[in-house]
Coordinates of C-alpha atoms in Angstrom, one line a residue:
Chain A
M96 CA 0.0 0.0 0.0
E97 CA 1.3 3.4 -0.9
R98 CA 1.7 5.7 2.1
D99 CA 0.4 9.3 1.6
D100 CA 0.7 10.5 5.1
Q101 CA 4.0 12.3 5.2
I102 CA 6.6 11.9 2.5
E103 CA 5.7 15.0 0.5
Y104 CA 3.9 16.9 3.2
S105 CA 6.5 17.1 5.8
L106 CA 8.8 20.1 5.4
Y107 CA 11.8 18.8 7.4
I108 CA 11.9 15.1 6.8
S109 CA 15.4 15.0 5.4
H110 CA 18.4 17.1 4.9
T111 CA 21.9 16.7 3.6
E112 CA 25.2 16.2 5.4
E113 CA 26.1 19.9 5.2
E114 CA 22.8 21.1 6.5
G115 CA 23.1 18.6 9.3
K116 CA 26.4 20.1 10.3
I117 CA 24.9 23.6 10.7
L118 CA 21.9 22.1 12.6
R119 CA 24.1 20.2 15.0
K120 CA 26.0 23.4 15.7
R121 CA 22.8 25.2 16.6
L122 CA 21.6 22.3 18.8
W123 CA 24.8 22.3 20.8
K124 CA 24.7 26.0 21.2
V125 CA 21.2 25.8 22.6
F126 CA 22.4 23.1 25.0
W127 CA 25.2 25.3 26.3
I128 CA 22.7 28.2 26.8
L129 CA 20.3 25.9 28.7
L130 CA 23.1 24.6 30.8
A131 CA 24.4 28.1 31.6
V132 CA 20.9 29.2 32.6
T133 CA 20.4 26.2 34.8
I134 CA 23.8 26.6 36.5
F135 CA 23.1 30.3 37.0
E136 CA 19.7 29.4 38.6
V137 CA 21.2 26.8 40.9
G138 CA 24.0 29.2 41.9
M139 CA 21.5 32.0 42.7
G140 CA 19.3 29.7 44.6
Y141 CA 22.3 28.4 46.6
M142 CA 23.7 31.9 47.4
F143 CA 20.4 33.5 48.4
A144 CA 18.8 30.5 50.1
G145 CA 16.6 31.8 52.9
N146 CA 17.4 35.5 52.2
A147 CA 14.1 37.2 52.4
E148 CA 15.4 40.5 51.1
Y149 CA 15.9 39.3 47.5
K150 CA 13.1 36.7 47.5
T151 CA 10.6 38.5 45.3
M152 CA 13.3 39.7 42.8
L153 CA 14.8 36.2 42.7
M154 CA 11.4 34.7 42.1
Y155 CA 10.6 36.9 39.1
T156 CA 14.2 36.2 37.7
F157 CA 13.6 32.5 37.9
I158 CA 10.2 32.7 36.3
V159 CA 11.5 34.8 33.4
L160 CA 14.5 32.4 32.9
T161 CA 12.2 29.4 33.0
I162 CA 10.1 30.9 30.2
V163 CA 13.3 31.6 28.2
K164 CA 14.4 28.0 28.7
A165 CA 10.9 26.7 27.7
G166 CA 11.1 28.9 24.5
Y167 CA 14.4 27.4 23.5
I168 CA 13.1 23.9 24.1
V169 CA 9.9 24.4 22.2
L170 CA 11.2 26.4 19.3
I171 CA 14.6 24.7 18.7
F172 CA 14.5 21.2 20.2
M173 CA 10.9 20.5 19.2
H174 CA 11.4 22.3 15.9
L175 CA 8.3 24.4 16.3
G176 CA 10.3 27.4 15.1
D177 CA 10.9 25.6 11.8
E178 CA 7.3 24.7 11.2
M179 CA 4.7 26.8 9.3
S180 CA 3.8 30.0 11.1
Y181 CA 0.1 28.9 11.2
L182 CA 0.9 25.7 12.9
R183 CA 3.1 27.6 15.4
R184 CA 0.2 30.0 16.1
I185 CA -2.5 27.3 16.4
I186 CA -0.4 25.5 19.1
L187 CA 0.9 28.5 21.1
I188 CA -1.9 31.1 21.1
P189 CA -4.8 29.0 22.5
Y190 CA -2.4 27.5 25.1
C191 CA -1.0 30.9 26.2
F192 CA -4.5 32.3 26.4
F193 CA -5.8 29.5 28.6
I194 CA -2.8 29.7 30.9
A195 CA -3.1 33.5 31.3
Y196 CA -6.8 32.9 32.2
L197 CA -6.0 30.1 34.6
L198 CA -3.2 32.1 36.3
F199 CA -5.5 35.1 36.7
I200 CA -8.2 33.0 38.3
A201 CA -5.8 31.1 40.6
I202 CA -4.0 34.2 41.9
T203 CA -7.3 36.2 42.5
E204 CA -8.8 33.2 44.3
A205 CA -5.8 32.5 46.3
N206 CA -5.5 36.1 47.5
F207 CA -9.2 36.0 48.4
T208 CA -9.0 32.8 50.4
F209 CA -5.8 34.0 52.1
D210 CA -7.6 37.2 53.2
I211 CA -10.6 35.2 54.4
G212 CA -8.3 33.1 56.5
W213 CA -7.0 36.2 58.3
I214 CA -10.5 37.5 58.9
L215 CA -11.8 34.2 60.3
G216 CA -8.6 33.7 62.3
Chain B
M209 CA -21.8 25.0 -7.5
S210 CA -20.5 23.9 -10.8
H211 CA -20.9 27.3 -12.4
N212 CA -18.4 28.8 -10.1
T213 CA -15.2 28.6 -12.0
E214 CA -13.0 30.9 -9.9
V215 CA -9.6 29.4 -9.4
L216 CA -8.0 29.5 -6.0
D217 CA -4.6 31.0 -5.6
Q218 CA -2.7 27.9 -4.4
K219 CA -0.1 29.9 -2.7
T220 CA -2.4 31.8 -0.3
L221 CA -5.3 29.4 0.1
W222 CA -5.3 25.8 0.9
G223 CA -6.7 24.0 -2.1
G224 CA -6.9 20.6 -0.6
G225 CA -4.9 17.5 -1.6
G226 CA -2.2 18.0 1.0
S227 CA -1.6 18.8 4.6
P228 CA -2.6 22.4 5.3
F229 CA 0.2 22.7 7.9
K230 CA 2.7 20.8 5.8
V231 CA 3.1 18.2 8.6
S232 CA 2.0 14.6 8.6
Y233 CA -1.1 13.5 10.4
G234 CA 0.8 11.8 13.2
K235 CA 3.0 14.9 14.0
L236 CA 0.0 17.2 14.1
M237 CA -1.8 14.8 16.4
I238 CA 1.1 14.4 18.8
W239 CA 1.2 18.2 19.0
F240 CA -2.5 18.3 20.0
F241 CA -1.9 15.6 22.5
L242 CA 1.0 17.6 24.0
I243 CA -1.2 20.7 24.3
S244 CA -3.7 18.7 26.3
D245 CA -1.0 17.2 28.4
A246 CA 0.5 20.6 28.9
L247 CA -2.8 21.9 30.1
T248 CA -3.0 19.0 32.6
F249 CA 0.3 19.9 34.1
S250 CA -0.5 23.6 34.1
G251 CA -3.6 22.8 36.1
L252 CA -1.6 20.8 38.6
L253 CA 1.1 23.5 39.0
C254 CA -1.6 26.2 39.2
S255 CA -3.4 24.4 42.0
Y256 CA 0.0 23.9 43.7
G257 CA 0.6 27.6 43.4
F258 CA -2.8 28.4 44.8
M259 CA -2.3 26.3 47.9
R260 CA 1.2 27.5 48.4
H261 CA 0.0 31.1 48.2
K262 CA -2.8 30.4 50.6
F263 CA -0.7 28.5 53.2
T264 CA 2.5 30.6 52.7
D265 CA 3.3 30.7 56.4
T266 CA 3.5 27.0 56.9
W267 CA 4.9 26.1 53.5
P268 CA 8.4 24.6 53.8
S269 CA 11.3 25.9 51.7
A270 CA 12.7 23.3 49.3
N271 CA 16.1 24.5 50.3
E272 CA 15.6 23.0 53.7
V273 CA 13.9 19.8 52.5
F274 CA 16.1 18.6 49.6
V275 CA 19.6 19.0 50.9
H276 CA 21.2 15.6 50.3
F277 CA 23.7 14.6 47.7
P278 CA 24.8 10.9 47.0
F279 CA 28.0 9.8 48.9
M280 CA 28.1 13.0 50.9
G281 CA 26.4 11.7 54.0
D282 CA 24.4 14.3 56.0
A283 CA 26.2 17.3 54.4
H284 CA 23.8 20.2 53.8
I285 CA 23.9 20.8 50.1
P286 CA 20.7 22.3 48.8
L287 CA 19.7 22.4 45.1
L288 CA 22.8 20.7 43.8
Y289 CA 21.3 17.3 43.3
V290 CA 18.2 18.5 41.6
G291 CA 20.4 20.7 39.5
L292 CA 22.2 17.6 38.4
M293 CA 18.9 15.9 37.6
T294 CA 18.0 18.9 35.5
F295 CA 21.3 18.7 33.7
I296 CA 20.8 15.0 32.9
L297 CA 17.4 15.6 31.5
I298 CA 18.6 18.5 29.3
L299 CA 21.5 16.4 28.1
S300 CA 19.1 13.5 27.2
S301 CA 17.0 16.1 25.4
V302 CA 20.0 17.1 23.3
T303 CA 20.9 13.5 22.5
M304 CA 17.2 12.9 21.5
V305 CA 17.3 15.9 19.1
L306 CA 20.6 14.7 17.7
A307 CA 18.9 11.3 17.0
V308 CA 16.2 13.1 15.1
E309 CA 18.8 15.0 13.2
A310 CA 20.6 11.8 12.3
G311 CA 17.3 10.3 11.3
H312 CA 16.9 13.1 8.8
R313 CA 20.2 12.0 7.2
R314 CA 19.0 8.4 7.3
S315 CA 22.0 7.4 9.3
R316 CA 20.8 4.4 11.2
K317 CA 24.0 3.9 13.2
E318 CA 24.0 7.4 14.6
V319 CA 20.3 7.2 15.4
Q320 CA 20.9 4.1 17.4
I321 CA 23.8 5.7 19.4
W322 CA 21.9 8.8 20.3
L323 CA 18.7 7.0 21.1
F324 CA 20.6 4.7 23.4
L325 CA 22.2 7.6 25.2
T326 CA 18.8 9.2 25.6
I327 CA 17.4 6.0 27.2
L328 CA 20.4 5.9 29.5
G329 CA 19.8 9.5 30.6
G330 CA 16.1 8.7 31.2
F331 CA 17.0 5.8 33.4
F332 CA 19.5 8.0 35.3
F333 CA 16.8 10.6 35.9
L334 CA 14.3 8.0 37.1
F335 CA 16.7 6.5 39.6
S336 CA 17.6 10.0 40.8
Q337 CA 14.0 10.7 41.4
V338 CA 13.6 7.4 43.4
W339 CA 16.6 8.4 45.5
E340 CA 15.1 11.8 46.2
W341 CA 11.6 10.4 47.0
S342 CA 13.2 7.9 49.4
H343 CA 15.0 10.7 51.2
F344 CA 11.9 12.8 51.4
I345 CA 9.8 9.8 52.7
H346 CA 12.3 8.8 55.4
G347 CA 13.1 12.3 56.5
T348 CA 15.6 13.4 59.1
E349 CA 16.8 11.5 62.1
A350 CA 15.6 14.2 64.5
G351 CA 12.2 14.5 62.9
A352 CA 9.6 16.9 64.2
I353 CA 6.8 16.9 66.7
K354 CA 3.4 17.4 65.0
D355 CA -0.2 16.9 65.5
I356 CA -1.3 14.1 63.3
I357 CA -4.5 12.1 62.9
V358 CA -4.2 8.4 64.0
D359 CA -7.4 6.3 63.7
G360 CA -9.6 9.4 63.5
E361 CA -8.1 11.2 66.5
W362 CA -5.6 14.0 66.8
V363 CA -2.3 12.8 68.4
T364 CA 0.8 14.7 69.1
Q365 CA 3.9 12.7 68.3
R366 CA 7.3 12.7 66.7
I367 CA 7.3 12.0 63.0
H368 CA 10.0 11.4 60.5
G369 CA 9.8 12.3 56.8
A370 CA 6.6 12.8 54.8
N371 CA 3.8 11.0 53.2
L372 CA 0.3 11.8 52.2
H373 CA -0.9 12.1 55.8
Y374 CA 1.8 14.1 57.5
N375 CA 4.9 16.0 56.7
E376 CA 7.9 16.6 59.0
Y377 CA 9.0 19.7 57.2
G378 CA 5.7 21.7 57.2
N379 CA 2.4 21.8 55.5
V380 CA 1.0 18.3 54.5
L381 CA -0.1 19.7 51.2
F382 CA 3.5 20.3 50.2
G383 CA 4.1 16.5 50.4
D384 CA 0.8 15.8 48.6
F385 CA 1.6 18.1 45.7
F386 CA 5.3 17.0 45.6
F387 CA 4.3 13.3 45.3
F388 CA 1.5 13.9 42.8
I389 CA 3.3 16.3 40.5
T390 CA 6.8 14.8 40.5
G391 CA 5.1 11.4 40.4
F392 CA 3.0 12.2 37.4
H393 CA 6.1 13.7 35.7
G394 CA 8.1 10.7 36.6
F395 CA 5.5 8.4 35.1
H396 CA 5.8 10.5 31.9
V397 CA 9.5 10.0 32.0
F398 CA 9.0 6.2 32.5
S399 CA 6.6 5.9 29.6
G400 CA 9.0 8.1 27.5
V401 CA 11.9 5.7 28.2
M402 CA 9.7 2.7 27.3
I403 CA 8.6 4.3 24.0
N404 CA 12.2 5.2 23.2
I405 CA 13.2 1.6 23.8
I406 CA 10.5 0.4 21.5
I407 CA 11.6 2.8 18.8
L408 CA 15.3 1.9 19.3
I409 CA 14.3 -1.8 18.7
K410 CA 12.4 -0.8 15.6
V411 CA 15.3 1.2 14.3
M412 CA 17.7 -1.7 15.0
K413 CA 15.5 -4.1 13.2
G414 CA 15.5 -1.7 10.2
H415 CA 11.8 -0.8 10.2
M416 CA 12.5 2.9 9.6
D417 CA 14.7 2.1 6.5
K418 CA 11.8 0.0 5.1
T419 CA 9.3 2.9 5.5
G420 CA 11.9 5.2 4.0
H421 CA 11.9 7.8 6.8
Y422 CA 12.6 8.3 10.5
E423 CA 9.6 10.3 11.4
M424 CA 8.7 8.0 14.2
V425 CA 11.9 9.0 16.0
E426 CA 10.9 12.6 15.6
K427 CA 7.4 12.0 17.1
T428 CA 8.8 10.2 20.1
G429 CA 11.4 13.0 20.3
L430 CA 8.5 15.5 20.6
Y431 CA 7.1 13.6 23.6
W432 CA 10.6 13.4 25.2
H433 CA 11.2 17.1 24.8
F434 CA 7.8 17.8 26.3
V435 CA 8.8 15.7 29.4
D436 CA 12.0 17.9 29.6
L437 CA 9.9 21.0 29.2
V438 CA 7.6 20.0 32.1
W439 CA 10.6 19.4 34.3
V440 CA 11.9 22.9 33.6
F441 CA 8.7 24.2 35.2
V442 CA 8.6 21.7 38.0
F443 CA 12.2 22.5 38.8
T444 CA 11.4 26.2 39.0
F445 CA 8.2 26.1 41.0
F446 CA 9.1 23.3 43.4
Y447 CA 12.8 23.8 44.0
L448 CA 13.9 27.3 43.1
V449 CA 11.0 29.7 43.8

């Protein structure tokens, strides 16, 4: 039976030796970036463990760095950056929209229940 | 409408006959599966954040819970072990994407090597997690005195470690969420390793050469990267923040 599910539809199903060399270089570069970010995070966490003064600033730094790491993984490792822009959008936009909504609900509710706890003692 | 003879511009509109997203059916579907799985994990992490925000005064700091490192005895080394686990998972993600790249060049030998290294990294991560769980469950020698429920009654007694009913380090919910979220992630890693093993066997038997492409490696690769992606978030929200 002849297969029609991917051979001509897939954009990045094969590449040559030279293209592979460039791709591998990019992949290793991303690996070093991810490693550097992780080491930086662990170092910061280690240095400022239990230090209340920097806690909020550190928290936001970690969250931003996490999103940077996630971006590298999704766009480079999962090749989403190489796919068609429509596919990229159809995957990322609904997801980000739901998460923004979920976070809004969760933070609002948690603040509310936290305040109620104080009132009720 | 047979009288409508307007011709579609094939470059701007999809005229049928091919995949609108220029990806195969399987790849599109694994992306949709990953979105739903990502939403599940987001829900779990969000509820974790909710409870942590609510019980912020009794919530333990991960820096004081996960302080052990293999072969270092009782030395107080926070974060380093979980940093190592993260490193291993990122490394196995790189080997996976290198397997995918080798698959694009139809180089069976390289695919086998990189896939094998990925599986090795996956096992390493799983055993690390077992080690971490066992330390968390057994707790410290000193323990802590807490009010816990035994046979439906509140009893004050010395407890060691954590489980779903009590937690030496602080709020019980910390343990509950830790076991559930890292457990759920660990099960994803486990199934990812199993799928990788199946694909490795298929590659070794030459199935991919018979079909003419290595897209199956790419699809399992997507799942494996997703597992790494989830860990990046678990690492941040459980251990760092």
